Short mmCIF file of C-alpha atoms and ligand atoms in Angstrom, two decimals:
data_model
loop_
_atom_site.label_atom_id
_atom_site.label_comp_id
_atom_site.label_asym_id
_atom_site.label_seq_id
_atom_site.Cartn_x
_atom_site.Cartn_y
_atom_site.Cartn_z
CA UNK Q 637 0.16 0.07 0.25
CA UNK Q 638 1.05 3.48 -0.79
CA UNK Q 639 2.00 5.85 1.78
CA UNK Q 640 0.10 9.20 1.74
CA UNK Q 641 2.35 10.17 4.67
CA UNK Q 642 5.74 9.43 4.95
CA UNK Q 643 8.12 11.40 7.71
CA UNK Q 644 11.91 10.27 8.22
CA UNK Q 645 13.95 11.72 10.99
CA UNK Q 646 11.87 15.11 11.10
CA UNK Q 647 12.69 17.45 13.75
CA UNK Q 648 10.93 21.23 13.73
CA UNK Q 649 10.03 23.65 16.11
CA UNK Q 650 9.73 27.54 16.61
CA UNK Q 651 12.45 30.35 17.00
CA UNK Q 652 15.59 27.92 16.49
CA UNK Q 653 13.93 25.55 19.51
CA UNK Q 654 13.01 21.91 18.55
CA UNK Q 655 9.43 20.95 19.32
CA UNK Q 656 9.25 17.88 17.17
CA UNK Q 657 13.03 15.69 17.07
CA UNK Q 658 13.87 13.17 14.69
CA UNK Q 659 10.30 11.73 14.34
CA UNK Q 660 9.50 9.01 11.50
CA UNK Q 661 6.17 7.55 10.56
CA UNK Q 662 4.37 6.12 8.42
CA UNK Q 663 0.70 6.50 7.17
CA UNK Q 664 -0.68 4.08 4.45
CA UNK Q 665 -3.20 5.75 2.31
CA UNK Q 666 -7.09 5.26 3.10
CA UNK Q 667 -6.14 4.31 7.01
CA UNK Q 668 -6.97 5.90 10.15
CA UNK Q 669 -3.66 6.80 12.27
CA UNK Q 670 -4.46 8.61 15.71
CA UNK Q 671 -1.63 10.43 17.43
CA UNK Q 672 -2.14 10.12 21.49
CA UNK Q 673 0.09 12.32 24.12
CA UNK Q 674 0.18 14.31 27.05
CA UNK Q 675 -0.35 18.22 26.31
CA UNK Q 676 2.72 19.89 25.20
CA UNK Q 677 3.91 17.07 23.65
CA UNK Q 678 3.86 18.34 20.20
CA UNK Q 679 0.69 16.81 18.62
CA UNK Q 680 -0.59 20.06 16.84
CA UNK Q 681 3.07 20.77 15.60
CA UNK Q 682 3.21 17.29 14.08
CA UNK Q 683 -0.27 17.97 12.13
CA UNK Q 684 1.00 21.41 11.19
CA UNK Q 685 4.24 19.58 9.51
CA UNK Q 686 1.87 17.55 7.42
CA UNK Q 687 0.11 20.32 5.94
CA UNK Q 688 3.18 23.00 5.75
CA UNK Q 689 1.79 25.24 8.38
CA UNK Q 690 5.48 23.88 9.65
CA UNK Q 691 8.31 23.46 7.98
CA UNK Q 692 10.77 20.90 8.89
CA UNK Q 693 14.60 21.88 9.94
CA UNK Q 694 15.95 18.61 9.44
CA UNK Q 695 14.89 15.49 7.46
CA UNK Q 696 12.21 15.00 5.13
CA UNK Q 697 8.77 14.16 4.32
CA UNK Q 698 6.61 12.59 1.68
CA UNK Q 699 2.93 14.25 1.30
CA UNK Q 700 0.88 12.56 -1.69
CA UNK Q 701 3.91 12.09 -3.07
CA UNK Q 702 5.62 15.50 -2.91
CA UNK Q 703 8.37 15.34 -1.16
CA UNK Q 704 10.03 18.02 1.00
CA UNK Q 705 13.15 19.04 2.97
CA UNK Q 706 14.89 21.56 5.02
CA UNK Q 707 11.93 24.87 5.09
CA UNK Q 708 10.53 24.04 1.42
CA UNK Q 709 6.98 24.90 1.00
CA UNK Q 710 4.92 22.33 -0.72
CA UNK Q 711 1.24 23.10 -2.95
CA UNK Q 712 -0.34 20.73 -1.45
CA UNK Q 713 -3.05 22.36 1.16
CA UNK Q 714 -6.08 22.19 -1.31
CA UNK Q 715 -5.95 18.52 -0.76
CA UNK Q 716 -5.40 18.31 3.26
CA UNK Q 717 -8.46 19.17 5.10
CA UNK Q 718 -7.31 20.49 8.54
CA UNK Q 719 -9.40 21.22 11.59
CA UNK Q 720 -7.34 23.28 14.15
CA UNK Q 721 -7.62 22.92 17.74
CA UNK Q 722 -9.15 26.03 18.38
CA UNK Q 723 -10.79 25.72 14.87
CA UNK Q 724 -9.85 29.11 12.81
CA UNK Q 725 -13.41 29.91 12.09
CA UNK Q 726 -14.55 33.53 11.02
CA UNK Q 727 -16.44 35.06 14.02
CA UNK Q 728 -18.52 37.54 11.91
CA UNK Q 729 -19.56 34.94 9.04
CA UNK Q 730 -22.22 32.51 9.03
CA UNK Q 731 -21.95 29.13 9.39
CA UNK Q 732 -22.49 28.74 5.61
CA UNK Q 733 -19.79 31.31 4.62
CA UNK Q 734 -17.65 29.41 6.95
CA UNK Q 735 -17.97 25.84 5.32
CA UNK Q 736 -17.62 27.37 1.72
CA UNK Q 737 -14.71 29.06 2.39
CA UNK Q 738 -13.32 25.15 2.41
CA UNK Q 739 -14.29 25.29 -1.38
CA UNK Q 740 -11.83 28.62 -2.05
CA UNK Q 741 -9.36 26.70 -3.98
CA UNK Q 742 -12.10 25.58 -6.37
CA UNK Q 743 -13.87 28.78 -7.24
CA UNK Q 744 -13.11 31.55 -9.09
CA UNK Q 745 -10.68 34.42 -7.29
CA UNK Q 746 -12.93 37.27 -8.77
CA UNK Q 747 -16.49 35.68 -7.39
CA UNK Q 748 -15.17 34.55 -4.18
CA UNK Q 749 -13.90 37.79 -3.31
CA UNK Q 750 -17.67 39.10 -3.50
CA UNK Q 751 -18.68 35.97 -1.93
CA UNK Q 752 -20.40 34.60 -4.77
CA UNK Q 753 -20.37 30.65 -4.67
CA UNK Q 754 -21.54 28.45 -7.42
CA UNK Q 755 -25.22 26.64 -6.94
CA UNK Q 756 -23.11 23.17 -6.55
CA UNK Q 757 -21.03 24.27 -4.03
CA UNK Q 758 -23.77 26.06 -1.63
CA UNK Q 759 -25.54 22.39 -1.94
CA UNK Q 760 -22.35 20.64 -0.92
CA UNK Q 761 -21.79 23.19 2.15
CA UNK Q 762 -25.77 23.00 3.30
CA UNK Q 763 -25.34 19.10 2.63
CA UNK Q 764 -22.44 18.57 5.12
CA UNK Q 765 -24.22 21.00 7.91
CA UNK Q 766 -26.79 18.96 8.09
CA UNK Q 767 -24.35 15.95 8.75
CA UNK Q 768 -23.45 17.87 11.22
CA UNK Q 769 -26.72 18.56 12.63
CA UNK Q 770 -26.69 22.21 11.78
CA UNK Q 771 -29.03 22.83 9.11
CA UNK Q 772 -30.96 25.10 10.96
CA UNK Q 773 -28.37 27.52 12.14
CA UNK Q 774 -26.43 27.74 8.68
CA UNK Q 775 -27.41 31.09 8.66
CA UNK Q 776 -26.14 32.14 12.04
CA UNK Q 777 -23.31 34.05 12.27
CA UNK Q 778 -20.44 31.51 14.07
CA UNK Q 779 -20.06 33.95 17.15
CA UNK Q 780 -23.50 33.28 17.98
CA UNK Q 781 -22.78 29.36 18.21
CA UNK Q 782 -22.24 27.24 21.02
CA UNK Q 783 -18.50 25.79 21.51
CA UNK Q 784 -19.91 21.84 20.07
CA UNK Q 785 -21.47 23.69 17.08
CA UNK Q 786 -18.26 25.60 16.33
CA UNK Q 787 -16.51 22.77 16.21
CA UNK Q 788 -19.01 21.06 14.22
CA UNK Q 789 -18.76 23.83 11.89
CA UNK Q 790 -14.75 23.32 11.47
CA UNK Q 791 -15.32 19.67 10.73
CA UNK Q 792 -17.82 20.92 7.72
CA UNK Q 793 -15.25 23.12 6.31
CA UNK Q 794 -12.81 20.41 6.23
CA UNK Q 795 -15.11 17.87 4.65
CA UNK Q 796 -16.07 20.99 1.82
CA UNK Q 797 -12.38 20.51 0.72
CA UNK Q 798 -13.10 16.93 -0.66
CA UNK Q 799 -9.54 16.41 1.18
CA UNK Q 800 -7.22 12.95 0.04
CA UNK Q 801 -5.66 13.61 3.83
CA UNK Q 802 -8.02 15.12 6.58
CA UNK Q 803 -5.93 16.40 9.68
CA UNK Q 804 -8.11 16.34 12.74
CA UNK Q 805 -6.71 18.24 16.03
CA UNK Q 806 -8.71 17.13 18.81
CA UNK Q 807 -12.27 17.31 16.82
CA UNK Q 808 -14.19 15.13 19.04
CA UNK Q 809 -13.39 17.56 22.30
CA UNK Q 810 -16.74 19.33 23.33
CA UNK Q 811 -19.15 16.82 21.54
CA UNK Q 812 -21.55 14.60 23.14
CA UNK Q 813 -21.42 10.85 22.55
CA UNK Q 814 -23.80 10.78 19.98
CA UNK Q 815 -22.34 13.05 17.88
CA UNK Q 816 -18.60 11.65 18.23
CA UNK Q 817 -20.49 7.99 16.81
CA UNK Q 818 -22.03 10.18 13.86
CA UNK Q 819 -18.59 11.87 13.47
CA UNK Q 820 -16.61 8.99 13.76
CA UNK Q 821 -19.24 6.82 11.49
CA UNK Q 822 -18.87 9.87 8.84
CA UNK Q 823 -15.01 9.81 8.72
CA UNK Q 824 -15.24 6.05 8.55
CA UNK Q 825 -17.40 6.24 5.57
CA UNK Q 826 -15.07 9.05 4.31
CA UNK Q 827 -12.31 6.73 4.59
CA UNK Q 828 -13.99 3.52 2.91
CA UNK Q 829 -15.49 5.59 0.19
CA UNK Q 830 -13.14 8.15 -1.08
CA UNK Q 831 -10.13 6.76 0.52
CA UNK Q 832 -9.36 9.44 2.35
CA UNK Q 833 -6.62 9.34 4.98
CA UNK Q 834 -6.79 10.64 8.12
CA UNK Q 835 -4.66 11.56 11.20
CA UNK Q 836 -6.48 12.40 14.34
CA UNK Q 837 -5.12 14.24 17.79
CA UNK Q 838 -7.07 12.89 20.19
CA UNK Q 839 -7.31 12.38 24.01
CA UNK Q 840 -9.86 9.88 24.98
CA UNK Q 841 -7.82 6.25 24.50
CA UNK Q 842 -11.46 4.70 24.21
CA UNK Q 843 -12.03 6.80 20.71
CA UNK Q 844 -8.24 6.49 19.64
CA UNK Q 845 -8.83 2.41 19.81
CA UNK Q 846 -12.27 2.37 18.34
CA UNK Q 847 -11.51 4.11 15.62
CA UNK Q 848 -7.38 4.16 14.70
CA UNK Q 849 -6.18 1.67 12.27
CA UNK Q 850 -2.78 2.49 14.17
CA UNK Q 851 -2.12 4.58 17.31
CA UNK Q 852 0.95 6.49 17.36
CA UNK Q 853 2.46 7.62 21.21
CA UNK Q 854 3.98 11.08 21.08
CA UNK Q 855 5.97 12.57 24.14
CA UNK Q 856 8.34 15.56 24.19
CA UNK Q 857 8.37 15.66 20.77
CA UNK Q 858 9.36 12.15 20.31
CA UNK Q 859 7.95 8.84 18.42
CA UNK Q 860 7.48 6.34 21.24
CA UNK Q 861 6.10 3.71 19.66
CA UNK Q 862 3.36 3.02 16.82
CA UNK Q 863 0.75 0.19 17.57
CA UNK Q 864 -1.01 -1.44 14.59
CA UNK Q 865 -4.72 -2.20 15.27
CA UNK Q 866 -4.42 -5.85 15.70
CA UNK Q 867 -1.56 -5.11 18.05
CA UNK Q 868 -3.75 -2.92 20.22
CA UNK Q 869 -4.66 -4.45 23.46
CA UNK Q 870 -5.82 -2.39 26.41
CA UNK Q 871 -3.12 -3.54 28.76
CA UNK Q 872 -0.69 -2.54 25.93
CA UNK Q 873 -2.38 1.04 25.89
CA UNK Q 874 -3.22 1.51 29.43
CA UNK Q 875 0.66 1.01 29.93
CA UNK Q 876 2.30 2.71 27.34
CA UNK Q 877 -0.06 5.60 28.22
CA UNK Q 878 0.52 5.65 31.66
CA UNK Q 879 4.62 6.02 31.10
CA UNK Q 880 3.75 8.44 29.02
CA UNK Q 881 1.37 10.72 31.04
CA UNK Q 882 3.54 10.75 34.18
CA UNK O 479 18.48 52.62 38.17
CA UNK O 480 17.77 52.92 34.38
CA UNK O 481 14.74 54.62 35.46
CA UNK O 482 16.74 57.00 37.39
CA UNK O 483 18.73 57.66 34.16
CA UNK O 484 15.82 58.11 31.87
CA UNK O 485 13.98 60.53 33.93
CA UNK O 486 17.25 62.23 34.52
CA UNK O 487 17.59 62.61 30.76
CA UNK O 488 13.97 63.90 30.74
CA UNK O 489 14.39 66.68 33.01
CA UNK O 490 17.83 67.76 31.83
CA UNK O 491 16.21 67.85 28.07
CA UNK O 492 13.55 69.87 29.74
CA UNK O 493 15.87 72.46 31.37
CA UNK O 494 17.94 72.88 28.25
CA UNK O 495 15.06 73.54 25.58
CA UNK O 496 13.20 75.74 27.71
CA UNK O 497 15.85 78.29 28.06
CA UNK O 498 15.53 79.68 24.42
CA UNK O 499 11.81 79.92 24.33
CA UNK O 500 11.07 82.79 26.62
CA UNK O 501 9.33 81.39 29.03
CA UNK O 502 7.82 83.70 31.78
CA UNK O 503 4.86 82.97 33.63
CA UNK O 504 4.61 87.08 34.39
CA UNK O 505 3.86 87.57 30.95
CA UNK O 506 1.19 85.12 30.93
CA UNK O 507 -0.45 86.66 33.95
CA UNK O 508 -0.04 90.27 32.28
CA UNK O 509 -1.68 89.44 29.61
CA UNK O 510 -4.75 88.18 30.98
CA UNK O 511 -6.39 91.44 30.37
CA UNK O 512 -5.87 91.40 27.14
CA UNK O 513 -8.29 88.36 27.15
CA UNK O 514 -10.55 90.40 28.86
CA UNK O 515 -10.62 92.95 26.19
CA UNK O 516 -10.69 89.99 23.19
CA UNK O 517 -13.88 88.75 24.69
CA UNK O 518 -15.30 92.40 25.17
CA UNK O 519 -14.63 92.88 21.37
CA UNK O 520 -16.15 89.66 20.15
CA UNK O 521 -19.35 89.88 22.40
CA UNK O 522 -22.03 89.45 21.66
CA UNK O 523 -21.26 87.06 18.63
CA UNK O 524 -22.06 88.48 14.89
CA UNK O 525 -25.25 86.63 14.20
CA UNK O 526 -25.63 87.88 10.59
CA UNK O 527 -22.58 85.29 10.29
CA UNK O 528 -24.88 82.16 10.66
CA UNK O 529 -25.75 81.33 7.28
CA UNK O 530 -22.33 81.96 5.50
CA UNK O 531 -21.03 80.19 8.72
CA UNK O 532 -23.36 77.51 8.15
CA UNK O 533 -22.96 76.98 4.54
CA UNK O 534 -19.21 76.91 5.24
CA UNK O 535 -18.95 74.34 7.93
CA UNK O 536 -21.05 72.04 5.71
CA UNK O 537 -18.32 72.35 3.23
CA UNK O 538 -15.44 71.77 5.81
CA UNK O 539 -17.77 68.57 6.41
CA UNK O 540 -17.74 67.58 3.10
CA UNK O 541 -13.87 68.26 2.69
CA UNK O 542 -13.32 66.05 5.72
CA UNK O 543 -16.06 63.11 4.56
CA UNK O 544 -14.63 62.93 0.92
CA UNK O 545 -11.18 62.90 1.88
CA UNK O 546 -12.00 60.23 4.53
CA UNK O 547 -13.52 58.08 2.38
CA UNK O 548 -10.38 58.40 -0.69
CA UNK O 549 -8.01 57.89 1.76
CA UNK O 550 -9.35 54.85 3.75
CA UNK O 551 -9.86 53.56 0.10
CA UNK O 552 -6.04 53.85 -0.81
CA UNK O 553 -4.89 53.66 2.95
CA UNK O 554 -6.21 49.79 2.97
CA UNK O 555 -4.05 47.94 0.12
CA UNK O 556 -1.19 49.40 1.51
CA UNK O 557 -2.12 48.79 5.06
CA UNK O 558 -2.90 44.84 3.85
CA UNK O 559 1.21 45.00 2.41
CA UNK O 560 2.15 46.30 5.40
CA UNK O 561 1.07 43.80 7.66
CA UNK O 562 3.62 40.98 8.72
CA UNK O 563 1.21 38.09 9.24
CA UNK O 564 0.12 38.30 5.60
CA UNK O 565 3.31 39.36 3.50
CA UNK O 566 7.10 39.05 3.58
CA UNK O 567 9.81 42.15 3.94
CA UNK O 568 10.08 42.43 0.38
CA UNK O 569 6.53 44.35 0.11
CA UNK O 570 6.30 45.23 3.72
CA UNK O 571 9.00 47.63 3.75
CA UNK O 572 8.19 49.91 0.53
CA UNK O 573 5.03 49.83 1.47
CA UNK O 574 5.27 50.90 5.11
CA UNK O 575 8.14 53.41 3.74
CA UNK O 576 5.25 55.24 1.69
CA UNK O 577 2.55 54.97 4.58
CA UNK O 578 5.48 56.86 6.66
CA UNK O 579 6.23 59.43 3.79
CA UNK O 580 2.93 60.42 3.62
CA UNK O 581 2.55 61.00 7.81
CA UNK O 582 5.28 63.22 8.02
CA UNK O 583 3.27 66.36 6.88
CA UNK O 584 0.50 67.24 8.60
CA UNK O 585 -2.66 67.94 6.28
CA UNK O 586 -2.20 71.78 6.71
CA UNK O 587 1.06 71.93 4.96
CA UNK O 588 -0.34 68.84 2.13
CA UNK O 589 -3.00 72.01 1.86
CA UNK O 590 -0.02 74.37 0.97
CA UNK O 591 1.31 72.04 -1.39
CA UNK O 592 -2.44 71.12 -3.07
CA UNK O 593 -3.63 74.73 -3.17
CA UNK O 594 -0.28 75.12 -5.31
CA UNK O 595 -1.13 72.32 -7.34
CA UNK O 596 -4.75 73.03 -8.25
CA UNK O 597 -5.35 76.13 -6.87
CA UNK O 598 -7.17 77.78 -4.05
CA UNK O 599 -10.70 75.67 -3.15
CA UNK O 600 -12.14 72.67 -1.36
CA UNK O 601 -10.83 70.34 -4.03
CA UNK O 602 -7.19 70.97 -2.82
CA UNK O 603 -8.60 70.60 0.95
CA UNK O 604 -10.12 67.00 0.21
CA UNK O 605 -6.76 66.19 -1.29
CA UNK O 606 -4.79 67.03 1.54
CA UNK O 607 -7.31 65.28 4.03
CA UNK O 608 -6.51 62.54 1.77
CA UNK O 609 -2.92 62.21 1.92
CA UNK O 610 -2.91 62.32 5.48
CA UNK O 611 -5.59 59.90 5.97
CA UNK O 612 -3.82 57.01 3.86
CA UNK O 613 -0.20 57.87 5.89
CA UNK O 614 -1.83 58.06 9.61
CA UNK O 615 -4.96 55.06 8.87
CA UNK O 616 -2.60 53.24 6.94
CA UNK O 617 -0.50 52.49 9.88
CA UNK O 618 -3.44 51.92 12.35
CA UNK O 619 -5.04 49.27 9.92
CA UNK O 620 -1.94 47.35 9.40
CA UNK O 621 -1.32 47.17 13.33
CA UNK O 622 -5.23 46.16 13.48
CA UNK O 623 -4.38 43.56 10.71
CA UNK O 624 -1.58 42.16 12.71
CA UNK O 625 -3.25 41.97 15.72
CA UNK O 626 -6.06 39.11 14.71
CA UNK O 627 -5.12 35.88 15.73
CA UNK O 628 -3.25 33.41 14.03
CA UNK O 629 -6.21 30.51 13.66
CA UNK O 630 -8.06 31.84 11.41
CA UNK O 631 -5.61 32.86 8.74
CA UNK O 632 -3.85 29.36 9.71
CA UNK O 633 -7.56 27.78 8.90
CA UNK O 634 -8.32 29.87 5.48
CA UNK O 635 -5.00 29.11 4.30
CA UNK O 636 -5.13 25.42 4.80
CA UNK O 637 -8.23 25.36 2.31
CA UNK O 638 -5.48 26.09 -0.48
CA UNK O 639 -6.86 29.99 -0.47
CA UNK O 640 -4.90 32.02 -2.60
CA UNK O 641 -3.59 35.47 -0.76
CA UNK O 642 -6.33 37.41 -1.85
CA UNK O 643 -8.93 35.12 -0.81
CA UNK O 644 -7.11 34.74 2.89
CA UNK O 645 -7.31 38.79 2.94
CA UNK O 646 -10.61 38.91 1.90
CA UNK O 647 -11.97 35.41 4.04
CA UNK O 648 -9.89 35.80 7.16
CA UNK O 649 -7.73 39.25 7.55
CA UNK O 650 -10.38 41.51 6.99
CA UNK O 651 -13.55 39.98 8.99
CA UNK O 652 -11.27 39.28 11.51
CA UNK O 653 -9.97 43.05 11.89
CA UNK O 654 -13.41 44.65 10.87
CA UNK O 655 -14.59 46.09 13.98
CA UNK O 656 -11.27 47.51 14.53
CA UNK O 657 -10.99 48.73 11.05
CA UNK O 658 -14.12 50.42 11.20
CA UNK O 659 -13.61 51.92 14.52
CA UNK O 660 -10.24 53.47 13.18
CA UNK O 661 -12.85 55.04 10.44
CA UNK O 662 -14.48 56.86 12.73
CA UNK O 663 -12.17 57.95 14.80
CA UNK O 664 -10.07 59.33 11.41
CA UNK O 665 -13.39 60.74 10.41
CA UNK O 666 -13.67 62.81 13.67
CA UNK O 667 -9.75 63.71 13.36
CA UNK O 668 -10.41 65.23 10.17
CA UNK O 669 -13.48 67.25 11.07
CA UNK O 670 -11.38 69.37 13.57
CA UNK O 671 -8.22 69.49 11.22
CA UNK O 672 -10.20 70.49 8.35
CA UNK O 673 -11.68 73.68 10.13
CA UNK O 674 -8.24 75.22 9.75
CA UNK O 675 -7.36 74.24 5.88
CA UNK O 676 -9.18 77.74 4.68
CA UNK O 677 -6.21 79.43 6.35
CA UNK O 678 -4.07 78.54 3.71
CA UNK O 679 -7.18 78.46 0.85
CA UNK O 680 -8.21 74.64 1.01
CA UNK O 681 -11.75 75.32 1.49
CA UNK O 682 -14.39 75.27 4.66
CA UNK O 683 -14.81 77.25 7.28
CA UNK O 684 -11.51 77.86 8.04
CA UNK O 685 -11.42 80.73 5.31
CA UNK O 686 -13.58 83.05 7.21
CA UNK O 687 -11.97 82.43 10.39
CA UNK O 688 -8.81 83.14 8.57
CA UNK O 689 -10.15 86.44 7.17
CA UNK O 690 -12.01 87.94 9.79
CA UNK O 691 -8.99 87.23 12.24
CA UNK O 692 -6.82 89.26 9.89
CA UNK O 693 -9.54 91.69 10.22
CA UNK O 694 -9.78 91.74 13.77
CA UNK O 695 -13.44 91.18 13.73
CA UNK O 696 -13.86 89.37 16.67
CA UNK O 697 -17.54 88.99 16.89
CA UNK O 698 -17.49 87.38 13.25
CA UNK O 699 -14.80 85.25 14.51
CA UNK O 700 -16.74 84.40 17.82
CA UNK O 701 -19.65 83.08 15.57
CA UNK O 702 -18.03 80.98 13.59
CA UNK O 703 -16.29 79.31 16.33
CA UNK O 704 -19.36 78.91 17.86
CA UNK O 705 -20.75 76.97 14.84
CA UNK O 706 -17.57 74.76 14.26
CA UNK O 707 -18.27 73.98 18.29
CA UNK O 708 -21.42 72.78 17.52
CA UNK O 709 -20.41 70.75 14.82
CA UNK O 710 -18.04 69.07 16.17
CA UNK O 711 -19.82 68.68 19.12
CA UNK O 712 -22.60 66.51 16.53
CA UNK O 713 -20.36 64.60 15.05
CA UNK O 714 -18.79 63.39 17.80
CA UNK O 715 -22.33 62.16 19.37
CA UNK O 716 -23.13 60.78 15.73
CA UNK O 717 -19.83 59.05 16.36
CA UNK O 718 -20.28 57.76 19.90
CA UNK O 719 -24.15 56.24 18.69
CA UNK O 720 -22.70 54.00 15.57
CA UNK O 721 -20.04 52.75 17.76
CA UNK O 722 -22.46 52.04 20.34
CA UNK O 723 -25.12 50.84 17.93
CA UNK O 724 -23.02 48.76 15.43
CA UNK O 725 -19.77 48.21 17.08
CA UNK O 726 -20.34 47.28 20.64
CA UNK O 727 -23.32 44.41 19.11
CA UNK O 728 -20.33 42.57 17.00
CA UNK O 729 -17.43 42.43 19.73
CA UNK O 730 -16.79 39.14 20.48
N1 LIG Z 1157 4.00 29.01 17.20
C1 LIG Z 1157 4.59 28.54 18.47
N2 LIG Z 1157 5.64 29.29 18.67
C2 LIG Z 1157 5.96 28.82 19.60
N3 LIG Z 1157 6.04 28.02 20.61
C3 LIG Z 1157 5.02 27.33 20.45
C4 LIG Z 1157 4.18 27.57 18.78
N4 LIG Z 1157 3.55 26.51 19.05
C5 LIG Z 1157 3.47 25.84 19.90
N5 LIG Z 1157 4.67 26.05 20.37
C6 LIG Z 1157 5.51 25.27 21.82
O1 LIG Z 1157 5.97 23.98 21.29
C7 LIG Z 1157 5.26 22.92 22.33
C8 LIG Z 1157 4.15 21.73 21.38
O2 LIG Z 1157 3.00 22.79 21.55
P1 LIG Z 1157 2.16 21.47 20.40
O3 LIG Z 1157 2.40 21.06 19.53
O4 LIG Z 1157 0.98 22.92 20.69
O5 LIG Z 1157 1.76 20.39 21.70
P2 LIG Z 1157 0.17 19.41 21.69
O6 LIG Z 1157 -0.78 20.03 20.99
O7 LIG Z 1157 0.62 18.29 22.28
O8 LIG Z 1157 -0.41 20.08 23.44
C9 LIG Z 1157 4.63 23.55 23.57
O9 LIG Z 1157 5.66 23.45 24.67
C10 LIG Z 1157 4.30 25.44 22.74
O10 LIG Z 1157 4.76 26.21 23.55
MG1 LIG Z 1158 -2.43 20.59 20.73
#
């Protein structure tokens, strides 16, 4: 199976300080990888490496077949959906407009500057908002939505990109259990139907285990072990995680 | 210790710089009767100036309004190019240099230049207000854009959007409240500074203020000052209303 994402001894960070230290990992196309680790471990930074928001200082990485080395920007963003940990929604725009932003790379620049989107993009955006249970609130401005509702808008925006890779940074936080089940089901559908590769950062071990094809444990910027689904047992995970949490 | 040196320097400069300014409190107090005379001369204000004054202050407000709007439209692209979270040094350095240059002259000196260029009248005033607005408001605008949080910028750029789209869908809407409130501030400021543009022939009520001051017709001057005072208060009040009604609501 081809790898959608491949990191080889990648180090990266901010202001000359390394946060990610010699991380290697490979994520095959059409699989779901879950990254777990204590806060401050560098999970968000690792995800940003995978869509070019953070550039590697050492080592090399290959995303969707494009290779990058030191400080080289790849032209891959449009194929990678990203749900930032803090969402990055535009507060003064409506839920629908925020979701439509996911199609910006597909629509003409001048129309988009006037917020004119093709009918089929608008239809898709509405459909995605229904999928996350927000059809009734699609014309509400984001600043009027609750925390969980905002998160769902960001999820819909990432889906709107029709991404080959989906990067989700703690996207299931502050969602109730029914929504978590619904959204994980959608993720699995995305993988099975379109072969989307998914990288999730999660805190909840149970969710990680139920959805991940592989689980990677990150601690202090280092890869502390990758567990394939077949190898994952509760005991093993609990032990690894307990060790990491100290 | 460092603080002590700082205050020491300020004090030394204060002493040195005040020497040749002929600062003399006795002159100040001896001059108070002059002031009383001036007041006596200017009372009662000459109400025959009401119509002329009203028309002239309206022209001043027009100059301020049109100049502010034109200035804002020109400032925004330069401010965007000046924002570190949007562009690289290659764009920032020249864009900021233009803004800084426009800021070096106050609008009154711009007015002198434009009166020479396009002749006396309100058009020179509009150009003067516009120039100063670009320089001053442009700086406020790029600071507002740099003040927005990084996440929306990252999120929109992650969709593969191009630079113009990132500006339209992240930078401007996130900075919109500040941009609008600065626009109001700039307009208020320009109303005040436009009242004197007429001193150098650039239109508005300043023309009459300057003329009657030279002719020592203080009762007319007082009437014009009262009109200016009322107009400025009305503008400030409207501005507060707009702030309360439209800006407070959209605050996060
Ligand atoms: N933009 C940034 N500038 C400087 N330091 C950062 C930045 N982003 C993250 N860091 C630092 O990198 C470390 C890892 O952060 P992060 O990747 O967000 O970890 P996690 O997502 O696992 O909590 C933290 O110590 C954080 O302070
Ligand atoms: Mg994080």
